[in-house]
Amino acid sequence: MKMSSDILLVRDGDCFRILHGYLRLVAVLSMETEVAADIKGEHGRAMILRTADGLRVEKDSVRLPLLLQE
């Protein structure tokens, strides 16, 4: 697991979006399967996991999708 304070997420309903650190996220996930990130307005860290179904954010034992900008 890689810890990174350079990645900031924001909750958007029942999913998450990247607020800051997209390039850092891509770089870390090219070598690791998970990375820790901060969530704006929430305490604690979340884990971003690379899965067969895409990227998922795990926080408080709940996994929600991470939406990427298109």
Short mmCIF file of C-alpha atoms in Angstrom, two decimals:
data_model
loop_
_atom_site.label_atom_id
_atom_site.label_comp_id
_atom_site.label_asym_id
_atom_site.label_seq_id
_atom_site.Cartn_x
_atom_site.Cartn_y
_atom_site.Cartn_z
CA MET A 1 0.00 0.00 0.00
CA LYS A 2 1.28 3.44 -0.92
CA MET A 3 0.38 6.47 1.20
CA SER A 4 -0.07 9.72 -0.67
CA SER A 5 -1.32 13.06 0.61
CA ASP A 6 -1.15 14.38 -2.95
CA ILE A 7 -4.47 12.78 -3.89
CA LEU A 8 -7.72 14.46 -2.82
CA LEU A 9 -11.16 12.99 -3.47
CA VAL A 10 -14.63 14.45 -3.12
CA ARG A 11 -17.81 12.46 -2.50
CA ASP A 12 -20.41 12.86 -5.24
CA GLY A 13 -23.57 11.05 -4.15
CA ASP A 14 -22.90 7.32 -4.26
CA CYS A 15 -19.45 7.64 -5.86
CA PHE A 16 -16.23 9.64 -5.62
CA ARG A 17 -14.42 11.99 -7.99
CA ILE A 18 -10.79 13.10 -8.05
CA LEU A 19 -10.45 16.71 -6.95
CA HIS A 20 -6.66 16.87 -7.08
CA GLY A 21 -3.82 14.48 -7.92
CA TYR A 22 -5.00 12.56 -10.98
CA LEU A 23 -1.49 12.18 -12.43
CA ARG A 24 -0.13 11.05 -9.06
CA LEU A 25 -2.91 8.47 -8.78
CA VAL A 26 -2.17 7.08 -12.25
CA ALA A 27 1.55 6.91 -11.51
CA VAL A 28 1.11 5.08 -8.20
CA LEU A 29 -1.52 2.65 -9.51
CA SER A 30 0.73 1.71 -12.42
CA MET A 31 3.01 0.05 -9.82
CA GLU A 32 0.64 -0.74 -6.91
CA THR A 33 -2.89 -2.13 -6.54
CA GLU A 34 -3.96 0.38 -3.88
CA VAL A 35 -3.16 3.85 -2.62
CA ALA A 36 -4.38 5.92 0.34
CA ALA A 37 -6.04 9.27 -0.30
CA ASP A 38 -7.79 12.06 1.60
CA ILE A 39 -11.47 12.92 1.15
CA LYS A 40 -12.47 16.58 1.26
CA GLY A 41 -14.65 17.33 4.27
CA GLU A 42 -14.26 13.89 5.87
CA HIS A 43 -11.97 12.59 8.60
CA GLY A 44 -9.57 9.74 8.03
CA ARG A 45 -8.17 8.26 4.88
CA ALA A 46 -9.70 6.14 2.18
CA MET A 47 -8.11 3.45 0.07
CA ILE A 48 -8.31 3.58 -3.72
CA LEU A 49 -8.24 0.02 -5.04
CA ARG A 50 -7.54 -1.14 -8.59
CA THR A 51 -10.00 -3.98 -9.28
CA ALA A 52 -11.19 -5.95 -12.32
CA ASP A 53 -14.33 -3.76 -12.27
CA GLY A 54 -12.38 -0.49 -12.25
CA LEU A 55 -11.27 1.81 -9.46
CA ARG A 56 -13.06 1.61 -6.11
CA VAL A 57 -12.77 3.76 -3.00
CA GLU A 58 -12.99 1.92 0.31
CA LYS A 59 -13.87 3.90 3.44
CA ASP A 60 -15.46 2.57 6.61
CA SER A 61 -15.82 -0.94 5.07
CA VAL A 62 -17.87 0.40 2.13
CA ARG A 63 -16.63 0.33 -1.47
CA LEU A 64 -17.89 2.95 -3.89
CA PRO A 65 -16.79 3.61 -7.49
CA LEU A 66 -14.24 6.27 -8.39
CA LEU A 67 -15.36 8.17 -11.48
CA LEU A 68 -12.66 9.48 -13.79
CA GLN A 69 -13.00 12.58 -15.94
CA GLU A 70 -13.69 11.87 -19.60
#
